[in-house]
Amino acid sequence: MLGIMPRFRRMVWIAFLAVLCSAAAFAQFRRPAIQVHGGHPFPEEKNLRAGFESGFGFSYPFGKRFTLSFEFSHWQATSKEAAGKLHDGTIMVSPIIVCLQYEFLQNRFFSPYAFGGGAIVFARFKMGSYVSIPEVKIEQNVEDGPGLYFGLGLRVAFSPALSFIFEVPYLRRKAPAKTIIRDMNRGTFTEEFSVNLQSVFLKFGLKLFF
């Protein structure tokens, strides 16, 4: 019995120190951080073919599991003319995103998380060539506005200061748009429609803690 007690106390101390070390290691990731990322959007709109997406951001932790993040990203897509939609051209999309992130595990090596928030989505459309008589000019404009942004992610630590992140976000935004036809003989006509910018993304990036 006397021999068992010292071993038991040592085991308790070892377990206690392991918990402290794990907490200290996790605390290294509860610091402000900057991140850069790249990825690919998959728009729901059938006549949009998206290219590479890139961006950067800043995050600030509060509490044990929550992080507030600010992010800017940019991507563009080519459009193929369809009735009641965008003409042939290129649309450039630049959302500014604010999200609240919740980490499910307090683990120093990896941590899955969920996030959700909102975005101000800026969109610019550059119309390609079209066939028309010289007296008629056609242009299309897509409005900026709010959207929802949410998804799931995973952080994998390379070191106490650097982590790899993988995210699958969803952007929810249907943007009002207008086709403006200027006819030198008959005046100006406007047709309203909407552009579905709702997209799923696959994103990869690096997060640097400081």
PDB file of N, CA and C in Angstrom, residues 22 46 78 92 94 155:
ATOM      1  N   SER A  22      -1.136  20.913 -22.480  1.00  0.00           N
ATOM      2  CA  SER A  22      -2.104  20.945 -23.574  1.00  0.00           C
ATOM      3  C   SER A  22      -2.844  22.271 -23.598  1.00  0.00           C
ATOM      4  N   LYS A  46     -26.222  28.889 -63.615  1.00  0.00           N
ATOM      5  CA  LYS A  46     -25.753  27.951 -64.643  1.00  0.00           C
ATOM      6  C   LYS A  46     -24.910  28.626 -65.714  1.00  0.00           C
ATOM      7  N   THR A  78     -16.805  34.165 -65.922  1.00  0.00           N
ATOM      8  CA  THR A  78     -17.288  34.513 -67.254  1.00  0.00           C
ATOM      9  C   THR A  78     -18.749  34.092 -67.371  1.00  0.00           C
ATOM     10  N   MET A  92     -16.971  40.493 -61.830  1.00  0.00           N
ATOM     11  CA  MET A  92     -15.975  40.486 -60.757  1.00  0.00           C
ATOM     12  C   MET A  92     -16.689  40.671 -59.430  1.00  0.00           C
ATOM     13  N   SER A  94     -16.384  40.881 -55.199  1.00  0.00           N
ATOM     14  CA  SER A  94     -15.444  41.173 -54.103  1.00  0.00           C
ATOM     15  C   SER A  94     -16.225  41.361 -52.806  1.00  0.00           C
ATOM     16  N   ARG A 155      -8.610  23.632 -38.858  1.00  0.00           N
ATOM     17  CA  ARG A 155      -7.270  24.187 -38.684  1.00  0.00           C
ATOM     18  C   ARG A 155      -6.320  23.071 -38.282  1.00  0.00           C
TER      19      ARG A 155
END
